Amino acid sequence: MEYLGMLTLVVSLVLGLTLTPVGTKVTGGLHDAICQLTTGESCRSGAGGDDTALPDPDSTDAGDGGTTTLSDPEGKPEEPTEEDAAFEPDKCILASETDKQKTVMRILFIKISSSSELKVTQWSDGTVTLDSTGTVQGGVEGGIDFPGLKSWGGSASLSGSYTKGGGGGGRWLFDGNKTGDPQKDLEANYKDAQQFAEYLKGAAKCNSGPPRAWGTELGMICNHKNKDKLPELPPDRQPDLDITKTTSEKSGDVKFGKSLRTGKENKSVGQLTGKGAQGTWMEDTLVMRGNGEITFVYTMEINGRVGNGYQGEGSHMQQFYVTYNAEDYDKEEKDGRPHRPTRLRITTAERGMSGNPGVDIRGSVPAGPVTLHVEGGGGKTETDLHTEVAELDLKDAKDSETVENYLRNGEDGDDSGLKQIHNAGIPSPSSAADPLTPDSTPFERLLHDKAKLSSLDYKVNIDWWKAGFALSLGTSLHKLSTGFKLFGLETSREHEEQKLTGDPTYAGAPREDGTRPWLPFKKCSSITPV
């Protein structure tokens, strides 16, 4: 019964959440779905936390942000007006390439991780940016296993972790090529960015030489030769970023395996395991300081995988960016005064179920009082990604105050900290284009009246692999067991390519009936990604 209960929990998590349309109040929907699965009751609260049924993703009025425009009685799409031009975003992301590396070490309940990321982004105004960041985090984690029906070779588990850390990074802007043709500029700037990326990778190798007497000299020679990789037009360097990060993660999975036995006594010599289903709920807070600004990035994400070796995968993510003037923020913090953000951006992303995202296999072998665990996997995934963006320039003091009240205090005045983000439903960008209701909050009204809203679709290709091992000492209680990871080491790499597809749209100015029609986003579609 415990096994079947866990199976129901995880499969419901995977199938229910990954198929949820983006055209809902995403964060509230995710949080509420977890509560429904674990308690059987809704636990939404605060603004935007209604229990409205999820829209039909196949419906033309489901609020998907990319399929509807207002029409006249003859069915002709509405033409953009002069007022609509002020609501069209200046640019969009055409494509990006990201290389990620991560190493995780575990000692008992302690978890230490180190990660680095190099990202090249193409923009529709012909410019290219390159971001290089690295973070180190430490924290605790724990888990519990449900062995279930051993004759099936199946089990289930729940785990959770909390980590906190910091790091640094920088951004380079490539905009030196200016021929008057944005398409040619993009191609030339992208070539320079790729060349500079190779320079950064080469510099990292040169600086990682052995700590010997002659190591420094070899590093100098290596870096001197590596300078040949620099592009003719050097990029504009923006100030380094000071990064701090906290992550909270909960996960559950269902595993199916094969017991390995030998000899006449049919003695067990280990277990080979593959995951049949997995669900993860993650909350992440990133703080970046640099260029005279401080930006808080709050991320809420749920993802799930199903099938032998992960034959299907989906995810649902929402990010909330809020930026302040760093000097003003520090003074306000010192004096205990309310903060005043200067910019706000909400991004939602939904990746649907996709075919064959890869294989993740684990094996274990008893070695006296401890067990040796070895795992590995990899694969190539192609999937579709739907994103929606809401942007607000908070030059007006009243608008800035509205956003800050929503973030810090809750619009009802009885919430504190960032519970407004994590527990109450945040309006998705597409819902902000719908007509306002009498009970709409000041924050929802601000998004509807002034935010630049866009809807974009991407094709994503991911090539990944990981490997690791661990030594554990397990204890059992009734049908539950928990393992102490005496030591473990895991490394993973991932290369992701993302390109714009379809017809990007943006929400025009509010009409008399309260609607904001979705119009062609020409500033985004006029250039083809490299």
Short mmCIF file of C-alpha atoms in Angstrom, two decimals:
data_model
loop_
_atom_site.label_atom_id
_atom_site.label_comp_id
_atom_site.label_asym_id
_atom_site.label_seq_id
_atom_site.Cartn_x
_atom_site.Cartn_y
_atom_site.Cartn_z
CA MET A 1 0.00 0.00 0.00
CA GLU A 2 2.89 2.36 0.78
CA TYR A 3 4.43 1.58 -2.59
CA LEU A 4 1.18 2.15 -4.47
CA GLY A 5 0.64 5.39 -2.56
CA MET A 6 4.06 6.68 -3.59
CA LEU A 7 3.47 5.55 -7.15
CA THR A 8 0.23 7.56 -7.23
CA LEU A 9 1.93 10.63 -5.75
CA VAL A 10 4.84 10.70 -8.17
CA VAL A 11 2.94 9.80 -11.33
CA SER A 12 0.27 12.40 -10.46
CA LEU A 13 3.02 14.92 -9.92
CA VAL A 14 4.61 14.10 -13.26
CA LEU A 15 1.50 13.85 -15.43
CA GLY A 16 -0.63 16.47 -13.71
CA LEU A 17 1.89 19.26 -13.37
CA THR A 18 3.84 18.93 -16.59
CA LEU A 19 0.66 19.13 -18.65
CA THR A 20 -0.66 22.26 -16.89
CA PRO A 21 -1.13 25.12 -19.42
CA VAL A 22 1.00 28.22 -18.99
CA GLY A 23 -2.11 30.36 -19.38
CA THR A 24 -2.85 30.07 -15.64
CA LYS A 25 -1.50 31.70 -12.53
CA VAL A 26 1.52 29.49 -12.66
CA THR A 27 3.09 29.65 -9.24
CA GLY A 28 -0.20 29.37 -7.42
CA GLY A 29 -1.16 26.44 -9.63
CA LEU A 30 2.06 24.58 -8.90
CA HIS A 31 1.96 25.17 -5.18
CA ASP A 32 -1.72 24.25 -5.01
CA ALA A 33 -1.13 21.04 -6.99
CA ILE A 34 1.50 19.92 -4.48
CA CYS A 35 -0.91 20.59 -1.64
CA GLN A 36 -3.68 18.68 -3.40
CA LEU A 37 -1.40 15.68 -3.83
CA THR A 38 -0.04 15.67 -0.29
CA THR A 39 -3.04 16.80 1.79
CA GLY A 40 -6.05 16.43 -0.49
CA GLU A 41 -6.95 20.09 0.09
CA SER A 42 -6.22 23.39 -1.57
CA CYS A 43 -3.78 25.64 0.29
CA ARG A 44 -3.68 28.72 -1.90
CA SER A 45 -3.80 32.08 -0.24
CA GLY A 46 -3.42 35.73 -1.10
CA ALA A 47 -3.84 37.60 -4.36
CA GLY A 48 -4.43 35.53 -7.41
CA GLY A 49 -5.09 32.39 -5.39
CA ASP A 50 -8.51 31.49 -6.66
CA ASP A 51 -9.56 27.94 -7.43
CA THR A 52 -10.56 28.59 -11.02
CA ALA A 53 -10.50 25.49 -13.19
CA LEU A 54 -7.57 25.16 -15.55
CA PRO A 55 -8.33 26.27 -19.12
CA ASP A 56 -8.45 23.83 -21.97
CA PRO A 57 -5.07 24.10 -23.77
CA ASP A 58 -6.79 23.34 -27.08
CA SER A 59 -9.34 26.11 -26.65
CA THR A 60 -8.92 29.35 -28.62
CA ASP A 61 -9.64 31.40 -25.50
CA ALA A 62 -7.33 29.48 -23.16
CA GLY A 63 -5.10 32.50 -22.77
CA ASP A 64 -2.04 30.94 -24.38
CA GLY A 65 -0.77 34.36 -25.39
CA GLY A 66 0.12 33.43 -28.95
CA THR A 67 -3.00 32.41 -30.85
CA THR A 68 -5.65 35.10 -30.48
CA THR A 69 -6.22 38.57 -31.91
CA LEU A 70 -9.30 40.73 -31.85
CA SER A 71 -11.30 40.57 -35.08
CA ASP A 72 -14.05 42.57 -36.69
CA PRO A 73 -17.39 40.90 -37.62
CA GLU A 74 -15.91 39.81 -40.97
CA GLY A 75 -13.13 37.90 -39.21
CA LYS A 76 -10.25 40.15 -40.24
CA PRO A 77 -7.44 40.49 -37.66
CA GLU A 78 -7.20 43.84 -35.96
CA GLU A 79 -4.53 46.21 -37.25
CA PRO A 80 -2.02 47.69 -34.76
CA THR A 81 -2.67 51.29 -33.73
CA GLU A 82 -0.28 54.08 -32.79
CA GLU A 83 -0.98 53.35 -29.13
CA ASP A 84 0.10 49.73 -29.63
CA ALA A 85 3.65 50.79 -30.61
CA ALA A 86 4.37 51.89 -27.03
CA PHE A 87 3.57 48.36 -25.81
CA GLU A 88 5.81 46.47 -28.24
CA PRO A 89 9.03 45.34 -26.47
CA ASP A 90 12.26 46.74 -27.93
CA LYS A 91 13.79 43.31 -28.54
CA CYS A 92 13.56 39.61 -27.79
CA ILE A 93 15.85 36.62 -27.45
CA LEU A 94 16.31 34.94 -30.84
CA ALA A 95 18.56 32.10 -29.75
CA SER A 96 20.95 31.00 -27.03
CA GLU A 97 23.65 28.40 -26.43
CA THR A 98 24.48 27.34 -22.88
CA ASP A 99 27.22 25.11 -21.52
CA LYS A 100 26.80 23.96 -17.91
CA GLN A 101 29.09 21.98 -15.64
CA LYS A 102 28.28 20.85 -12.12
CA THR A 103 30.08 18.83 -9.46
CA VAL A 104 28.36 17.66 -6.27
CA MET A 105 30.08 16.14 -3.22
CA ARG A 106 28.15 14.54 -0.35
CA ILE A 107 29.46 13.71 3.12
CA LEU A 108 26.82 12.25 5.44
CA PHE A 109 23.96 14.78 5.31
CA ILE A 110 26.18 17.58 3.98
CA LYS A 111 25.91 18.56 0.30
CA ILE A 112 28.48 20.77 -1.45
CA SER A 113 28.13 21.74 -5.10
CA SER A 114 30.11 23.78 -7.59
CA SER A 115 28.66 24.91 -10.92
CA SER A 116 29.67 27.04 -13.87
CA GLU A 117 27.73 28.33 -16.86
CA LEU A 118 28.71 29.98 -20.14
CA LYS A 119 25.82 31.41 -22.17
CA VAL A 120 25.80 33.16 -25.56
CA THR A 121 22.53 34.96 -26.37
CA GLN A 122 21.42 36.44 -29.70
CA TRP A 123 19.06 39.44 -29.57
CA SER A 124 16.71 40.74 -32.23
CA ASP A 125 18.40 44.17 -32.32
CA GLY A 126 21.53 42.55 -33.78
CA THR A 127 23.54 42.44 -30.55
CA VAL A 128 24.95 39.40 -28.76
CA THR A 129 25.71 38.95 -25.06
CA LEU A 130 27.96 36.44 -23.36
CA ASP A 131 27.45 35.58 -19.67
CA SER A 132 29.94 33.60 -17.60
CA THR A 133 28.94 32.72 -14.03
CA GLY A 134 30.04 30.32 -11.33
CA THR A 135 28.60 29.48 -7.90
CA VAL A 136 29.55 27.30 -4.94
CA GLN A 137 26.84 26.12 -2.54
CA GLY A 138 26.68 24.12 0.65
CA GLY A 139 23.79 22.70 2.61
CA VAL A 140 21.99 19.65 3.92
CA GLU A 141 19.86 16.94 2.36
CA GLY A 142 18.03 13.82 3.43
CA GLY A 143 15.67 11.20 2.11
CA ILE A 144 13.53 8.18 2.85
CA ASP A 145 12.90 5.03 0.78
CA PHE A 146 9.79 2.87 0.39
CA PRO A 147 10.98 -0.62 -0.70
CA GLY A 148 7.49 -1.63 -1.84
CA LEU A 149 6.83 -4.93 -3.60
CA LYS A 150 10.26 -6.46 -4.00
CA SER A 151 8.96 -9.15 -6.34
CA TRP A 152 8.27 -6.33 -8.77
CA GLY A 153 11.77 -5.01 -8.32
CA GLY A 154 10.26 -1.63 -7.53
CA SER A 155 10.60 1.05 -4.89
CA ALA A 156 9.82 4.70 -4.29
CA SER A 157 11.57 7.51 -2.47
CA LEU A 158 11.17 11.05 -1.24
CA SER A 159 14.05 13.46 -0.71
CA GLY A 160 14.69 17.10 0.04
CA SER A 161 17.61 19.49 0.26
CA TYR A 162 18.45 23.07 1.16
CA THR A 163 21.62 24.78 -0.03
CA LYS A 164 23.04 28.29 0.11
CA GLY A 165 26.09 29.79 -1.50
CA GLY A 166 27.58 32.49 -3.67
CA GLY A 167 29.81 33.17 -6.61
CA GLY A 168 30.60 35.64 -9.34
CA GLY A 169 30.31 36.29 -13.01
CA GLY A 170 30.50 38.80 -15.80
CA ARG A 171 28.71 39.87 -18.97
CA TRP A 172 30.21 40.97 -22.28
CA LEU A 173 28.25 42.89 -24.94
CA PHE A 174 29.04 42.39 -28.64
CA ASP A 175 27.66 45.32 -30.64
CA GLY A 176 30.74 46.64 -32.45
CA ASN A 177 29.65 45.57 -35.94
CA LYS A 178 27.30 48.25 -37.29
CA THR A 179 26.72 47.97 -41.02
CA GLY A 180 23.18 49.31 -41.00
CA ASP A 181 21.83 45.81 -41.67
CA PRO A 182 20.75 44.20 -38.35
CA GLN A 183 20.95 40.71 -39.87
CA LYS A 184 24.58 41.16 -40.95
CA ASP A 185 25.40 42.82 -37.64
CA LEU A 186 23.99 39.84 -35.75
CA GLU A 187 25.99 37.36 -37.79
CA ALA A 188 29.26 39.30 -37.29
CA ASN A 189 28.65 39.92 -33.58
CA TYR A 190 27.77 36.26 -33.07
CA LYS A 191 31.02 35.19 -34.75
CA ASP A 192 32.97 37.49 -32.41
CA ALA A 193 31.10 36.11 -29.38
CA GLN A 194 31.91 32.52 -30.35
CA GLN A 195 35.57 33.44 -30.80
CA PHE A 196 35.62 35.15 -27.41
CA ALA A 197 33.96 32.13 -25.80
CA GLU A 198 36.84 29.97 -27.03
CA TYR A 199 39.24 32.53 -25.56
CA LEU A 200 37.55 32.28 -22.15
CA LYS A 201 37.67 28.48 -22.23
CA GLY A 202 41.36 28.60 -23.17
CA ALA A 203 42.11 31.08 -20.39
CA ALA A 204 40.43 28.78 -17.87
CA LYS A 205 42.67 25.90 -18.94
CA CYS A 206 45.77 28.08 -18.76
CA ASN A 207 44.91 29.23 -15.23
CA SER A 208 44.32 25.70 -13.95
CA GLY A 209 47.95 24.60 -14.23
CA PRO A 210 49.66 22.65 -11.42
CA PRO A 211 50.82 24.66 -8.36
CA ARG A 212 54.51 24.16 -8.99
CA ALA A 213 57.47 26.49 -9.30
CA TRP A 214 57.21 26.46 -13.07
CA GLY A 215 53.41 26.39 -13.17
CA THR A 216 53.05 30.20 -13.16
CA GLU A 217 55.50 30.61 -16.03
CA LEU A 218 53.69 28.01 -18.13
CA GLY A 219 50.41 29.78 -17.40
CA MET A 220 51.82 33.10 -18.65
CA ILE A 221 53.03 31.47 -21.87
CA CYS A 222 49.70 29.73 -22.34
CA ASN A 223 47.68 32.94 -21.83
CA HIS A 224 49.94 34.89 -24.19
CA LYS A 225 49.32 32.34 -26.95
CA ASN A 226 45.62 32.17 -26.11
CA LYS A 227 45.23 35.91 -26.87
CA ASP A 228 45.27 35.01 -30.56
CA LYS A 229 41.70 33.81 -30.07
CA LEU A 230 40.46 37.30 -29.18
CA PRO A 231 38.14 38.85 -31.81
CA GLU A 232 39.28 41.94 -33.73
CA LEU A 233 36.51 44.00 -32.13
CA PRO A 234 36.76 43.42 -28.36
CA PRO A 235 33.42 43.34 -26.51
CA ASP A 236 32.22 45.90 -24.00
CA ARG A 237 32.82 44.50 -20.53
CA GLN A 238 30.12 45.15 -17.99
CA PRO A 239 31.17 45.09 -14.31
CA ASP A 240 31.53 41.74 -12.58
CA LEU A 241 28.51 40.39 -10.77
CA ASP A 242 28.55 39.45 -7.10
CA ILE A 243 26.23 36.45 -6.83
CA THR A 244 24.55 34.79 -3.86
CA LYS A 245 22.12 31.92 -4.20
CA THR A 246 19.79 29.81 -2.08
CA THR A 247 17.93 26.71 -3.25
CA SER A 248 15.22 24.58 -1.72
CA GLU A 249 14.30 21.35 -3.47
CA LYS A 250 11.89 18.47 -2.87
CA SER A 251 11.68 15.39 -5.08
CA GLY A 252 10.15 11.95 -5.33
CA ASP A 253 10.69 9.04 -7.68
CA VAL A 254 9.56 5.55 -8.49
CA LYS A 255 12.32 3.07 -9.35
CA PHE A 256 12.25 -0.30 -11.08
CA GLY A 257 15.21 -2.61 -11.07
CA LYS A 258 16.73 -6.03 -11.28
CA SER A 259 18.32 -7.86 -8.36
CA LEU A 260 21.70 -9.35 -9.30
CA ARG A 261 22.30 -12.84 -7.80
CA THR A 262 24.92 -15.54 -8.12
CA GLY A 263 25.75 -19.09 -6.98
CA LYS A 264 23.61 -22.02 -5.91
CA GLU A 265 22.53 -20.10 -2.81
CA ASN A 266 21.13 -17.42 -5.08
CA LYS A 267 23.01 -14.80 -3.06
CA SER A 268 22.35 -11.14 -3.84
CA VAL A 269 25.38 -9.28 -5.17
CA GLY A 270 23.74 -6.00 -6.02
CA GLN A 271 20.92 -4.13 -7.74
CA LEU A 272 20.56 -2.44 -11.16
CA THR A 273 17.96 0.30 -11.10
CA GLY A 274 16.25 2.60 -13.58
CA LYS A 275 13.73 5.30 -12.67
CA GLY A 276 10.21 4.88 -13.95
CA ALA A 277 8.94 8.30 -12.87
CA GLN A 278 10.34 11.33 -11.10
CA GLY A 279 8.98 14.67 -9.94
CA THR A 280 10.87 17.67 -8.53
CA TRP A 281 9.69 20.91 -6.94
CA MET A 282 12.36 23.61 -6.65
CA GLU A 283 12.45 27.16 -5.30
CA ASP A 284 15.54 29.23 -5.99
CA THR A 285 16.61 32.77 -5.04
CA LEU A 286 19.50 34.44 -6.87
CA VAL A 287 20.89 37.87 -5.95
CA MET A 288 23.14 39.64 -8.48
CA ARG A 289 24.93 42.92 -7.75
CA GLY A 290 26.83 44.85 -10.40
CA ASN A 291 26.75 47.85 -12.75
CA GLY A 292 25.24 49.98 -9.98
CA GLU A 293 22.22 47.70 -9.64
CA ILE A 294 21.05 44.82 -7.51
CA THR A 295 18.68 42.25 -9.01
CA PHE A 296 16.73 39.55 -7.20
CA VAL A 297 15.71 36.54 -9.30
CA TYR A 298 13.10 34.23 -7.76
CA THR A 299 12.53 30.93 -9.56
CA MET A 300 9.81 28.36 -8.96
CA GLU A 301 9.95 25.19 -11.04
CA ILE A 302 8.31 21.80 -11.17
CA ASN A 303 9.49 19.12 -13.58
CA GLY A 304 8.67 15.48 -14.12
CA ARG A 305 9.87 12.49 -16.11
CA VAL A 306 8.09 9.24 -16.88
CA GLY A 307 8.90 6.01 -18.71
CA ASN A 308 11.66 3.43 -18.59
CA GLY A 309 14.88 5.42 -18.68
CA TYR A 310 12.89 8.68 -18.89
CA GLN A 311 10.98 8.43 -22.17
CA GLY A 312 8.96 11.57 -21.50
CA GLU A 313 9.76 14.84 -19.77
CA GLY A 314 8.05 18.13 -19.00
CA SER A 315 8.63 21.21 -16.86
CA HIS A 316 6.83 24.31 -15.68
CA MET A 317 8.85 27.33 -14.55
CA GLN A 318 8.27 30.90 -13.47
CA GLN A 319 10.96 33.52 -12.81
CA PHE A 320 10.41 36.86 -11.15
CA TYR A 321 13.14 39.52 -11.72
CA VAL A 322 13.10 42.71 -9.67
CA THR A 323 15.88 45.32 -9.99
CA TYR A 324 16.87 48.19 -7.67
CA ASN A 325 19.45 50.96 -7.73
CA ALA A 326 22.15 49.41 -5.53
CA GLU A 327 23.12 52.64 -3.73
CA ASP A 328 19.52 53.56 -2.97
CA TYR A 329 18.76 50.00 -1.88
CA ASP A 330 21.63 50.01 0.64
CA LYS A 331 20.55 53.36 2.09
CA GLU A 332 16.94 52.24 2.36
CA GLU A 333 18.04 49.00 4.02
CA LYS A 334 20.18 50.90 6.53
CA ASP A 335 17.46 53.42 7.36
CA GLY A 336 14.69 50.84 7.47
CA ARG A 337 12.78 52.57 4.68
CA PRO A 338 10.74 50.81 1.98
CA HIS A 339 12.65 49.88 -1.16
CA ARG A 340 11.74 51.20 -4.59
CA PRO A 341 12.36 48.85 -7.55
CA THR A 342 13.26 50.32 -10.94
CA ARG A 343 12.38 47.38 -13.21
CA LEU A 344 10.31 44.22 -13.07
CA ARG A 345 10.19 41.20 -15.36
CA ILE A 346 8.09 38.05 -15.06
CA THR A 347 8.99 35.08 -17.26
CA THR A 348 7.06 31.84 -17.49
CA ALA A 349 8.21 28.81 -19.45
CA GLU A 350 6.52 25.50 -20.17
CA ARG A 351 8.24 22.56 -21.78
CA GLY A 352 5.86 19.80 -22.80
CA MET A 353 6.31 16.05 -22.78
CA SER A 354 9.04 15.08 -25.21
CA GLY A 355 10.40 11.85 -26.62
CA ASN A 356 13.51 10.04 -25.44
CA PRO A 357 15.24 12.64 -23.23
CA GLY A 358 17.85 10.05 -22.23
CA VAL A 359 18.62 7.23 -19.85
CA ASP A 360 19.47 7.39 -16.15
CA ILE A 361 20.66 4.09 -14.64
CA ARG A 362 21.93 3.23 -11.17
CA GLY A 363 23.63 0.16 -9.76
CA SER A 364 24.50 -0.90 -6.22
CA VAL A 365 26.77 -3.59 -4.77
CA PRO A 366 27.05 -4.54 -1.07
CA ALA A 367 30.61 -4.27 0.27
CA GLY A 368 30.54 -5.44 3.87
CA PRO A 369 28.77 -2.95 6.15
CA VAL A 370 28.47 -0.37 3.36
CA THR A 371 26.94 -0.32 -0.12
CA LEU A 372 28.65 1.02 -3.22
CA HIS A 373 26.34 2.95 -5.56
CA VAL A 374 27.31 3.81 -9.13
CA GLU A 375 25.16 5.86 -11.49
CA GLY A 376 25.38 7.31 -14.97
CA GLY A 377 23.32 8.48 -17.84
CA GLY A 378 23.04 10.75 -20.83
CA GLY A 379 21.07 11.53 -23.90
CA LYS A 380 19.92 14.04 -26.46
CA THR A 381 16.58 15.75 -26.20
CA GLU A 382 14.59 17.87 -28.62
CA THR A 383 11.56 19.61 -27.23
CA ASP A 384 9.34 22.68 -27.62
CA LEU A 385 9.40 25.55 -25.16
CA HIS A 386 6.66 28.15 -24.75
CA THR A 387 7.60 31.33 -22.90
CA GLU A 388 5.74 34.45 -21.88
CA VAL A 389 7.31 37.69 -20.64
CA ALA A 390 5.92 40.72 -18.81
CA GLU A 391 8.18 43.78 -18.46
CA LEU A 392 7.60 46.93 -16.41
CA ASP A 393 9.74 50.09 -16.32
CA LEU A 394 9.03 51.47 -12.86
CA LYS A 395 9.90 55.14 -13.36
CA ASP A 396 6.62 56.22 -11.79
CA ALA A 397 6.95 56.29 -7.98
CA LYS A 398 3.41 54.99 -7.50
CA ASP A 399 4.04 52.00 -9.77
CA SER A 400 7.26 51.22 -7.92
CA GLU A 401 5.43 51.35 -4.60
CA THR A 402 2.72 49.00 -5.91
CA VAL A 403 5.30 46.38 -6.91
CA GLU A 404 7.20 46.67 -3.64
CA ASN A 405 4.05 46.31 -1.59
CA TYR A 406 3.19 43.20 -3.54
CA LEU A 407 6.67 41.72 -3.05
CA ARG A 408 7.40 42.50 0.58
CA ASN A 409 4.14 42.95 2.42
CA GLY A 410 1.44 41.30 0.40
CA GLU A 411 -1.45 43.35 -0.90
CA ASP A 412 -3.61 42.32 2.04
CA GLY A 413 -1.02 43.73 4.46
CA ASP A 414 -0.80 40.52 6.52
CA ASP A 415 1.89 38.68 4.57
CA SER A 416 5.61 39.12 5.05
CA GLY A 417 8.88 38.44 3.28
CA LEU A 418 8.51 36.81 -0.13
CA LYS A 419 5.54 34.59 0.72
CA GLN A 420 3.60 36.63 -1.82
CA ILE A 421 5.71 35.05 -4.54
CA HIS A 422 6.04 31.53 -3.19
CA ASN A 423 2.54 30.97 -1.81
CA ALA A 424 0.13 33.25 -3.67
CA GLY A 425 -0.56 32.97 -7.35
CA ILE A 426 1.44 35.39 -9.51
CA PRO A 427 -0.50 36.51 -12.57
CA SER A 428 1.04 34.99 -15.67
CA PRO A 429 1.92 37.37 -18.53
CA SER A 430 -0.90 36.03 -20.73
CA SER A 431 -3.53 36.51 -18.01
CA ALA A 432 -2.47 40.17 -17.72
CA ALA A 433 -3.89 40.72 -21.23
CA ASP A 434 -7.37 39.62 -20.15
CA PRO A 435 -10.02 42.17 -19.06
CA LEU A 436 -9.79 43.27 -15.45
CA THR A 437 -12.41 42.18 -12.93
CA PRO A 438 -13.92 44.21 -10.07
CA ASP A 439 -11.75 42.35 -7.54
CA SER A 440 -8.48 42.77 -9.49
CA THR A 441 -5.62 43.81 -7.23
CA PRO A 442 -3.49 46.95 -7.76
CA PHE A 443 -0.62 44.75 -8.93
CA GLU A 444 -2.81 42.97 -11.50
CA ARG A 445 -4.12 46.33 -12.70
CA LEU A 446 -0.57 47.62 -13.14
CA LEU A 447 0.41 44.61 -15.24
CA HIS A 448 -2.69 44.95 -17.40
CA ASP A 449 -2.42 48.72 -17.92
CA LYS A 450 1.32 49.21 -18.42
CA ALA A 451 3.32 45.98 -18.84
CA LYS A 452 4.92 45.00 -22.14
CA LEU A 453 3.68 41.45 -22.73
CA SER A 454 5.10 38.99 -25.25
CA SER A 455 4.58 35.34 -26.18
CA LEU A 456 7.39 33.31 -27.78
CA ASP A 457 8.02 29.72 -28.83
CA TYR A 458 11.39 27.99 -29.08
CA LYS A 459 12.87 24.71 -30.23
CA VAL A 460 15.31 23.37 -27.63
CA ASN A 461 18.01 20.74 -28.09
CA ILE A 462 19.85 19.40 -25.02
CA ASP A 463 22.86 17.09 -24.98
CA TRP A 464 23.74 15.90 -21.47
CA TRP A 465 25.57 13.28 -19.46
CA LYS A 466 26.34 12.58 -15.82
CA ALA A 467 28.26 10.05 -13.73
CA GLY A 468 28.80 9.49 -10.03
CA PHE A 469 29.37 7.09 -7.18
CA ALA A 470 28.57 6.94 -3.45
CA LEU A 471 29.19 4.84 -0.35
CA SER A 472 26.20 4.52 1.96
CA LEU A 473 25.26 2.94 5.27
CA GLY A 474 21.54 2.19 5.54
CA THR A 475 19.15 1.63 8.42
CA SER A 476 15.62 0.23 8.34
CA LEU A 477 12.45 0.87 10.32
CA HIS A 478 9.39 -1.25 9.49
CA LYS A 479 9.02 -0.87 5.72
CA LEU A 480 10.88 2.41 5.53
CA SER A 481 14.61 2.86 5.20
CA THR A 482 17.00 5.77 5.21
CA GLY A 483 20.57 5.81 4.04
CA PHE A 484 23.54 7.76 5.31
CA LYS A 485 25.76 8.72 2.40
CA LEU A 486 29.19 8.39 3.91
CA PHE A 487 30.70 9.92 0.79
CA GLY A 488 29.59 10.60 -2.75
CA LEU A 489 30.79 12.44 -5.84
CA GLU A 490 28.78 13.34 -8.93
CA THR A 491 29.65 15.32 -12.06
CA SER A 492 27.45 16.39 -14.97
CA ARG A 493 27.65 18.42 -18.15
CA GLU A 494 24.97 19.87 -20.38
CA HIS A 495 24.92 21.71 -23.71
CA GLU A 496 21.66 23.43 -24.63
CA GLU A 497 20.70 25.19 -27.86
CA GLN A 498 17.52 27.23 -28.08
CA LYS A 499 16.09 28.90 -31.22
CA LEU A 500 13.00 30.99 -31.89
CA THR A 501 10.26 29.33 -33.94
CA GLY A 502 6.73 30.21 -34.99
CA ASP A 503 5.24 33.71 -34.98
CA PRO A 504 6.10 35.78 -31.89
CA THR A 505 3.36 38.09 -30.62
CA TYR A 506 2.91 40.93 -28.15
CA ALA A 507 -0.13 42.37 -26.38
CA GLY A 508 -1.25 45.73 -27.73
CA ALA A 509 -2.71 48.66 -25.83
CA PRO A 510 -5.87 48.09 -23.73
CA ARG A 511 -9.10 48.46 -25.70
CA GLU A 512 -12.40 49.90 -24.54
CA ASP A 513 -13.70 46.45 -23.62
CA GLY A 514 -10.65 45.80 -21.42
CA THR A 515 -8.91 43.35 -23.72
CA ARG A 516 -5.34 43.62 -25.04
CA PRO A 517 -5.14 41.96 -28.48
CA TRP A 518 -2.16 39.79 -29.43
CA LEU A 519 -0.35 41.33 -32.41
CA PRO A 520 2.67 40.34 -34.55
CA PHE A 521 5.92 41.07 -32.67
CA LYS A 522 7.80 42.49 -35.70
CA LYS A 523 10.79 43.73 -33.70
CA CYS A 524 11.36 40.10 -32.80
CA SER A 525 10.58 38.35 -36.10
CA SER A 526 12.41 40.71 -38.47
CA ILE A 527 15.80 38.97 -37.94
CA THR A 528 16.62 35.28 -38.31
CA PRO A 529 18.77 33.66 -35.59
CA VAL A 530 22.19 32.42 -36.67
#
